[in-house]
CSV table of C-alpha atoms and ligand atoms in Angstrom, one decimal:
chain,number,residue,atom,x,y,z
A,1,UNK,CA,89.3,74.7,61.4
A,2,UNK,CA,92.4,76.5,62.8
A,3,UNK,CA,91.5,78.8,65.7
A,4,UNK,CA,93.8,81.4,67.2
A,5,UNK,CA,93.1,82.6,70.7
A,6,UNK,CA,94.7,85.5,72.6
A,7,UNK,CA,94.2,87.4,75.9
A,8,UNK,CA,94.9,91.1,75.8
A,9,UNK,CA,94.6,94.1,78.2
A,10,UNK,CA,94.6,93.9,81.9
A,11,UNK,CA,94.3,90.3,83.1
A,12,UNK,CA,91.4,89.1,85.1
A,13,UNK,CA,90.3,85.9,86.9
A,14,UNK,CA,88.6,83.5,84.4
A,15,UNK,CA,90.8,84.1,81.4
A,16,UNK,CA,92.3,80.6,81.7
A,17,UNK,CA,88.8,79.1,82.0
A,18,UNK,CA,87.9,80.6,78.6
A,19,UNK,CA,91.1,79.3,77.0
A,20,UNK,CA,90.4,75.9,78.4
A,21,UNK,CA,86.8,75.9,77.2
A,22,UNK,CA,87.7,77.0,73.7
A,23,UNK,CA,90.3,74.3,73.4
A,24,UNK,CA,87.9,71.6,74.7
A,25,UNK,CA,85.0,72.5,72.6
A,26,UNK,CA,87.1,73.0,69.4
A,27,UNK,CA,89.1,69.8,69.8
A,28,UNK,CA,86.5,67.5,71.4
A,29,UNK,CA,83.6,68.5,69.2
A,30,UNK,CA,85.1,69.6,65.9
A,31,UNK,CA,88.6,68.1,65.8
A,32,UNK,CA,89.9,71.7,65.3
A,33,UNK,CA,93.5,72.9,65.8
A,34,UNK,CA,94.0,75.7,68.3
A,35,UNK,CA,96.9,78.0,68.7
A,36,UNK,CA,97.5,80.6,71.4
A,37,UNK,CA,99.2,83.9,70.6
A,38,UNK,CA,101.4,85.1,73.4
A,39,UNK,CA,101.1,88.5,75.2
A,40,UNK,CA,98.0,89.7,73.5
A,41,UNK,CA,98.0,91.2,70.0
A,42,UNK,CA,101.8,91.6,70.2
A,43,UNK,CA,102.1,87.8,69.8
A,44,UNK,CA,99.9,88.0,66.7
A,45,UNK,CA,102.0,90.9,65.3
A,46,UNK,CA,105.3,89.2,66.1
A,47,UNK,CA,104.3,85.7,65.2
A,48,UNK,CA,104.7,84.4,68.7
A,49,UNK,CA,102.3,81.5,69.3
A,50,UNK,CA,102.1,78.0,70.5
A,51,UNK,CA,99.9,75.0,70.0
A,52,UNK,CA,97.1,74.5,72.5
A,53,UNK,CA,96.0,70.9,73.0
A,54,UNK,CA,94.1,69.3,75.8
A,55,UNK,CA,97.3,68.7,77.8
A,56,UNK,CA,98.2,72.4,77.5
A,57,UNK,CA,95.0,73.4,79.2
A,58,UNK,CA,94.8,70.7,81.8
A,59,UNK,CA,94.5,72.0,85.4
A,60,UNK,CA,94.0,75.7,84.5
A,61,UNK,CA,90.3,76.1,85.1
A,62,UNK,CA,90.8,77.6,88.6
A,63,UNK,CA,94.1,79.3,87.9
A,64,UNK,CA,94.2,83.2,87.9
A,65,UNK,CA,96.0,85.2,85.3
A,66,UNK,CA,96.5,83.9,81.8
A,67,UNK,CA,98.7,81.1,80.6
A,68,UNK,CA,99.2,83.1,77.3
A,69,UNK,CA,100.3,86.3,78.9
A,70,UNK,CA,98.7,89.6,78.2
A,71,UNK,CA,99.6,93.1,77.1
A,72,UNK,CA,98.1,96.4,76.2
A,73,UNK,CA,98.6,97.4,72.6
A,74,UNK,CA,99.7,100.9,71.5
A,75,UNK,CA,97.6,102.5,68.9
A,76,UNK,CA,100.4,102.6,66.3
A,77,UNK,CA,100.8,98.8,66.5
A,78,UNK,CA,97.1,98.3,66.2
A,79,UNK,CA,97.1,100.3,62.9
A,80,UNK,CA,100.0,98.1,61.7
A,81,UNK,CA,97.9,95.0,62.5
A,82,UNK,CA,94.9,96.3,60.6
A,83,UNK,CA,97.0,97.1,57.6
A,84,UNK,CA,98.5,93.6,57.6
A,85,UNK,CA,95.3,91.7,58.5
A,86,UNK,CA,95.0,89.7,55.4
A,87,UNK,CA,98.7,88.7,55.4
A,88,UNK,CA,98.3,87.6,59.0
A,89,UNK,CA,95.4,85.3,58.2
A,90,UNK,CA,97.4,83.7,55.4
A,91,UNK,CA,100.6,83.4,57.4
A,92,UNK,CA,99.0,81.8,60.4
A,93,UNK,CA,96.4,79.9,58.4
A,94,UNK,CA,93.8,81.1,60.9
A,95,UNK,CA,90.1,80.4,60.2
A,96,UNK,CA,88.9,82.2,63.3
A,97,UNK,CA,90.6,84.5,65.9
A,98,UNK,CA,89.1,84.7,69.4
A,99,UNK,CA,90.5,87.7,71.3
A,100,UNK,CA,89.5,87.8,74.9
A,101,UNK,CA,89.7,91.2,76.4
A,102,UNK,CA,88.1,94.4,77.6
A,103,UNK,CA,87.1,97.7,76.0
A,104,UNK,CA,90.5,98.3,74.3
A,105,UNK,CA,90.9,94.7,73.1
A,106,UNK,CA,87.3,94.6,71.7
A,107,UNK,CA,87.8,97.9,69.9
A,108,UNK,CA,90.9,96.4,68.4
A,109,UNK,CA,89.0,93.2,67.6
A,110,UNK,CA,86.3,95.3,65.8
A,111,UNK,CA,89.0,97.1,63.8
A,112,UNK,CA,90.6,93.8,62.8
A,113,UNK,CA,87.2,92.4,61.9
A,114,UNK,CA,86.5,95.5,59.7
A,115,UNK,CA,89.9,94.9,58.1
A,116,UNK,CA,88.9,91.4,57.1
A,117,UNK,CA,90.0,89.1,60.0
A,118,UNK,CA,87.4,86.4,61.0
A,119,UNK,CA,87.0,87.5,64.6
A,120,UNK,CA,84.8,86.3,67.5
A,121,UNK,CA,85.4,88.4,70.6
A,122,UNK,CA,85.0,87.4,74.3
A,123,UNK,CA,84.5,90.2,76.7
A,124,UNK,CA,86.4,90.3,80.0
A,125,UNK,CA,87.1,92.8,82.7
A,126,UNK,CA,86.9,93.1,86.4
A,127,UNK,CA,85.3,96.5,85.8
A,128,UNK,CA,82.1,95.1,84.3
A,129,UNK,CA,81.9,98.1,82.0
A,130,UNK,CA,81.3,96.5,78.7
A,131,UNK,CA,77.9,97.4,77.3
A,132,UNK,CA,75.8,94.7,75.6
A,133,UNK,CA,76.6,92.1,78.2
A,134,UNK,CA,74.9,91.9,81.6
A,135,UNK,CA,78.2,90.8,83.2
A,136,UNK,CA,81.8,90.2,82.5
A,137,UNK,CA,83.7,87.4,84.2
A,138,UNK,CA,86.3,88.6,86.7
A,139,UNK,CA,83.9,91.1,88.2
A,140,UNK,CA,82.4,88.7,90.7
A,141,UNK,CA,85.9,87.7,91.9
A,142,UNK,CA,87.0,91.4,92.3
A,143,UNK,CA,83.8,92.3,94.2
A,144,UNK,CA,84.4,89.3,96.5
A,145,UNK,CA,88.0,90.4,97.2
A,146,UNK,CA,87.0,94.0,97.9
A,147,UNK,CA,84.1,93.0,100.1
A,148,UNK,CA,86.3,90.7,102.2
A,149,UNK,CA,88.9,93.4,102.5
A,150,UNK,CA,86.3,95.9,103.8
A,151,UNK,CA,84.8,93.4,106.2
A,152,UNK,CA,88.3,93.0,107.7
A,153,UNK,CA,89.0,96.7,107.7
A,154,UNK,CA,85.8,97.4,109.6
A,155,UNK,CA,86.9,95.5,112.6
A,156,UNK,CA,90.3,97.1,112.8
A,157,UNK,CA,88.8,100.6,112.1
A,158,UNK,CA,86.4,100.1,115.0
A,159,UNK,CA,89.2,99.1,117.4
A,160,UNK,CA,91.1,102.3,116.6
A,161,UNK,CA,88.2,104.7,116.0
A,162,UNK,CA,89.5,105.3,112.5
A,163,UNK,CA,88.1,106.2,109.1
A,164,UNK,CA,89.2,103.8,106.4
A,165,UNK,CA,89.2,105.0,102.8
A,166,UNK,CA,89.3,101.9,100.6
A,167,UNK,CA,90.3,102.6,97.0
A,168,UNK,CA,89.1,99.9,94.5
A,169,UNK,CA,89.5,99.6,90.8
A,170,UNK,CA,87.1,101.2,88.3
A,171,UNK,CA,88.4,103.6,85.8
A,172,UNK,CA,85.3,105.0,84.3
A,173,UNK,CA,82.6,102.8,85.8
A,174,UNK,CA,82.1,102.3,89.5
A,175,UNK,CA,80.5,98.8,89.5
A,176,UNK,CA,83.1,97.3,91.8
A,177,UNK,CA,82.8,100.2,94.3
A,178,UNK,CA,79.0,100.1,94.1
A,179,UNK,CA,78.6,96.3,94.7
A,180,UNK,CA,81.5,95.7,97.1
A,181,UNK,CA,80.5,98.9,99.0
A,182,UNK,CA,76.9,97.7,99.3
A,183,UNK,CA,77.9,94.1,100.2
A,184,UNK,CA,80.3,95.3,102.9
A,185,UNK,CA,78.0,98.0,104.2
A,186,UNK,CA,80.4,100.8,103.5
A,187,UNK,CA,79.3,104.1,105.0
A,188,UNK,CA,80.2,106.1,101.9
A,189,UNK,CA,80.6,105.1,98.3
A,190,UNK,CA,82.3,107.4,95.7
A,191,UNK,CA,82.0,106.5,92.0
A,192,UNK,CA,83.4,108.0,88.8
A,193,UNK,CA,79.9,108.6,87.5
A,194,UNK,CA,78.9,111.1,90.2
A,195,UNK,CA,81.4,113.7,91.5
A,196,UNK,CA,81.4,113.7,95.3
A,197,UNK,CA,81.5,116.4,97.9
A,198,UNK,CA,84.0,115.7,100.8
A,199,UNK,CA,81.9,117.9,103.0
A,200,UNK,CA,79.1,115.3,102.9
A,201,UNK,CA,81.5,112.6,103.9
A,202,UNK,CA,82.8,114.7,106.8
A,203,UNK,CA,79.1,115.2,107.9
A,204,UNK,CA,78.4,111.5,107.7
A,205,UNK,CA,81.5,110.6,109.8
A,206,UNK,CA,80.7,113.2,112.4
A,207,UNK,CA,77.1,112.0,112.7
A,208,UNK,CA,78.3,108.4,113.1
A,209,UNK,CA,80.7,109.4,115.9
A,210,UNK,CA,77.9,111.5,117.5
A,211,UNK,CA,75.8,108.3,117.6
A,212,UNK,CA,78.6,106.4,119.2
A,213,UNK,CA,79.7,104.5,116.1
A,214,UNK,CA,83.3,105.6,116.2
A,215,UNK,CA,84.6,104.4,112.9
A,216,UNK,CA,83.7,104.6,109.2
A,217,UNK,CA,84.6,102.8,106.0
A,218,UNK,CA,84.4,104.7,102.7
A,219,UNK,CA,84.7,102.9,99.4
A,220,UNK,CA,86.1,105.0,96.5
A,221,UNK,CA,86.6,103.9,92.9
A,222,UNK,CA,90.0,104.9,91.5
A,223,UNK,CA,88.3,107.0,88.9
A,224,UNK,CA,86.1,109.0,91.3
A,225,UNK,CA,86.6,112.7,91.3
A,226,UNK,CA,85.5,115.4,93.9
A,227,UNK,CA,83.0,117.9,92.6
A,228,UNK,CA,84.6,121.1,91.2
A,229,UNK,CA,85.9,123.5,93.9
A,230,UNK,CA,85.3,121.1,96.8
A,231,UNK,CA,88.8,119.7,97.2
A,232,UNK,CA,92.2,120.1,95.7
A,233,UNK,CA,92.6,117.1,93.3
A,234,UNK,CA,93.9,117.3,89.7
A,235,UNK,CA,93.2,115.3,86.6
A,236,UNK,CA,96.1,113.2,85.4
A,237,UNK,CA,97.6,113.2,82.0
A,238,UNK,CA,96.7,110.6,79.3
A,239,UNK,CA,99.1,107.7,78.9
A,240,UNK,CA,100.1,106.1,75.6
A,241,UNK,CA,97.2,103.7,75.8
A,242,UNK,CA,94.7,106.5,76.1
A,243,UNK,CA,94.1,106.1,79.9
A,244,UNK,CA,94.2,108.9,82.5
A,245,UNK,CA,97.0,108.5,85.0
A,246,UNK,CA,95.2,108.7,88.3
A,247,UNK,CA,96.5,110.9,91.1
A,248,UNK,CA,95.5,108.5,93.9
A,249,UNK,CA,92.1,109.5,95.1
A,250,UNK,CA,92.1,107.1,98.0
A,251,UNK,CA,95.2,108.7,99.6
A,252,UNK,CA,94.1,112.3,98.7
A,253,UNK,CA,90.7,111.8,100.2
A,254,UNK,CA,92.0,110.1,103.4
A,255,UNK,CA,94.4,113.1,103.9
A,256,UNK,CA,91.5,115.6,103.3
A,257,UNK,CA,89.2,113.8,105.7
A,258,UNK,CA,91.9,113.6,108.4
A,259,UNK,CA,92.6,117.3,108.0
A,260,UNK,CA,88.9,118.3,108.1
A,261,UNK,CA,87.8,115.9,110.8
A,262,UNK,CA,90.8,116.0,113.1
A,263,UNK,CA,90.5,112.1,113.3
A,264,UNK,CA,92.8,109.5,111.9
A,265,UNK,CA,91.9,108.5,108.3
A,266,UNK,CA,93.9,105.7,106.6
A,267,UNK,CA,94.0,105.0,102.8
A,268,UNK,CA,93.9,101.4,101.7
A,269,UNK,CA,94.6,100.8,98.0
A,270,UNK,CA,93.5,97.4,97.0
A,271,UNK,CA,94.9,97.6,93.5
A,272,UNK,CA,95.8,94.5,91.6
A,273,UNK,CA,94.9,92.2,94.5
A,274,UNK,CA,91.4,92.5,93.0
A,275,UNK,CA,92.6,90.9,89.8
A,276,UNK,CA,94.8,88.1,91.0
A,277,UNK,CA,94.2,84.6,92.3
A,278,UNK,CA,91.5,82.1,91.7
A,279,UNK,CA,88.2,83.0,90.0
A,280,UNK,CA,84.9,82.5,91.9
A,281,UNK,CA,82.7,79.7,90.8
A,282,UNK,CA,80.4,82.2,89.1
A,283,UNK,CA,83.3,83.6,87.0
A,284,UNK,CA,84.5,80.1,86.0
A,285,UNK,CA,81.1,79.2,84.8
A,286,UNK,CA,80.5,82.4,82.8
A,287,UNK,CA,84.0,82.2,81.3
A,288,UNK,CA,83.5,78.5,80.3
A,289,UNK,CA,80.2,79.3,78.7
A,290,UNK,CA,81.7,82.3,76.8
A,291,UNK,CA,84.5,80.0,75.4
A,292,UNK,CA,82.0,77.3,74.4
A,293,UNK,CA,79.8,79.8,72.6
A,294,UNK,CA,82.7,81.6,70.9
A,295,UNK,CA,83.7,78.3,69.2
A,296,UNK,CA,80.1,77.6,68.2
A,297,UNK,CA,79.9,81.1,66.7
A,298,UNK,CA,83.1,80.6,64.7
A,299,UNK,CA,81.7,77.4,63.2
A,300,UNK,CA,78.5,79.1,62.3
A,301,UNK,CA,80.7,81.8,60.6
A,302,UNK,CA,79.2,84.6,62.8
A,303,UNK,CA,82.3,86.8,62.7
A,304,UNK,CA,82.4,90.4,63.9
A,305,UNK,CA,80.5,89.5,67.0
A,306,UNK,CA,81.2,88.8,70.7
A,307,UNK,CA,79.7,86.6,73.3
A,308,UNK,CA,77.4,88.3,75.8
A,309,UNK,CA,75.3,87.4,78.8
A,310,UNK,CA,71.6,88.4,78.6
A,311,UNK,CA,69.7,87.3,81.6
A,312,UNK,CA,70.8,83.6,81.8
A,313,UNK,CA,71.4,83.2,78.1
A,314,UNK,CA,74.6,83.6,76.1
A,315,UNK,CA,74.0,85.5,72.9
A,316,UNK,CA,76.1,87.0,70.1
A,317,UNK,CA,76.2,90.7,69.7
A,318,UNK,CA,78.0,92.8,67.0
A,319,UNK,CA,81.4,94.1,68.2
A,320,UNK,CA,80.4,97.4,66.6
A,321,UNK,CA,77.5,97.7,69.1
A,322,UNK,CA,79.6,96.5,72.1
A,323,UNK,CA,82.3,99.1,71.8
A,324,UNK,CA,80.3,102.2,71.1
A,325,UNK,CA,79.9,103.2,74.8
A,326,UNK,CA,80.9,102.0,78.2
A,327,UNK,CA,78.4,100.6,80.6
A,328,UNK,CA,78.5,102.9,83.6
A,329,UNK,CA,76.5,102.8,86.8
A,330,UNK,CA,73.0,104.4,86.2
A,331,UNK,CA,71.7,107.0,88.6
A,332,UNK,CA,69.0,104.7,90.1
A,333,UNK,CA,71.6,102.1,91.1
A,334,UNK,CA,73.6,104.9,92.9
A,335,UNK,CA,70.4,106.1,94.6
A,336,UNK,CA,69.7,102.6,95.9
A,337,UNK,CA,73.3,102.4,97.4
A,338,UNK,CA,73.0,105.8,99.0
A,339,UNK,CA,69.7,104.8,100.7
A,340,UNK,CA,71.4,102.0,102.6
A,341,UNK,CA,74.4,103.9,104.0
B,401,F6P,O1,90.5,97.5,83.1
B,401,F6P,C1,90.8,96.7,84.2
B,401,F6P,C2,91.7,97.4,85.2
B,401,F6P,O2,91.9,96.5,86.2
B,401,F6P,C3,91.1,98.7,85.7
B,401,F6P,O3,90.2,98.6,86.7
B,401,F6P,C4,92.4,99.5,86.1
B,401,F6P,O4,92.2,100.8,86.1
B,401,F6P,C5,93.4,99.0,85.1
B,401,F6P,O5,92.9,97.8,84.6
B,401,F6P,C6,94.8,98.9,85.7
B,401,F6P,O6,95.6,98.6,84.6
B,401,F6P,P1,97.1,98.1,84.8
B,401,F6P,O7,97.2,96.7,85.2
B,401,F6P,O8,97.7,98.4,83.4
B,401,F6P,O9,97.7,99.0,85.9
């Protein structure tokens, strides 16, 4: 079998572990040939690829980023790929394509599958927002980075009697904010799923100061929005990949709190630090298992599916099912977090 693999969308720790696992399983067990397309779907469209043998993936298990490069795909180019799907299969002699990516990548994978490409998807994203899988790799690493950052910020916040507003990633789903906020004992957590009222945060900080706790850490997801009429904060326009351009809620909220409280409030934007560097052991294991099962699925001819974690098992789920809706934080998980502030 000739297997093509690519990594698309925002990168995330564990991508290299999947590539390595695919190559090992395919070559060691089946004597397959594996090629890697460069920079996501663009490599597929432009015919940029290289052979991936055991040497090519040696030493990459713990390396962050992706050795293949990644890119987001504009919708026009995706349409072009779907129209030329059968030519691409013939030109590259591919028996199976394994795209590793998040919501956008898996939607593209589904479209390519519908257009006739033999596709087995592998979900990834630090946001953990892909439905049909309990977890995506990269999430555990991102939560660890954000938690450590807030642990550190607490000590300096306390020294200076400051409010720290820590902005973490999470466009539509607040999983990183929820779990890192809980793990670090943040005093406030704001998620995209539930508009927040800055007046409640002001009240919380004032009560803490009144109790002699003269600092606070608030964890806010980049996609969080204040409730209508509570604070001046606009919605951004939509970019060419269909994503809202955020206006910087961390900075806006810190400014707002400083103004209302008359106390120093500092924004800390963690940004891409959450996506860089070595994956945790958990993410390496999940990524490795996903790669292994993707190759197995390809050999069983189970195309149009993606790997997913259910409990402790890896199962295959239809791409169509996985891309219908995002997995957002349910209300009861938010309630649990609020009860421990
Ligand atoms: O989808 C993963 C993610 O890291 C989001 O959390 C974030 O909003 C986005 O990617 C950032 O994308 P980019 O790297 O293109 O700025």
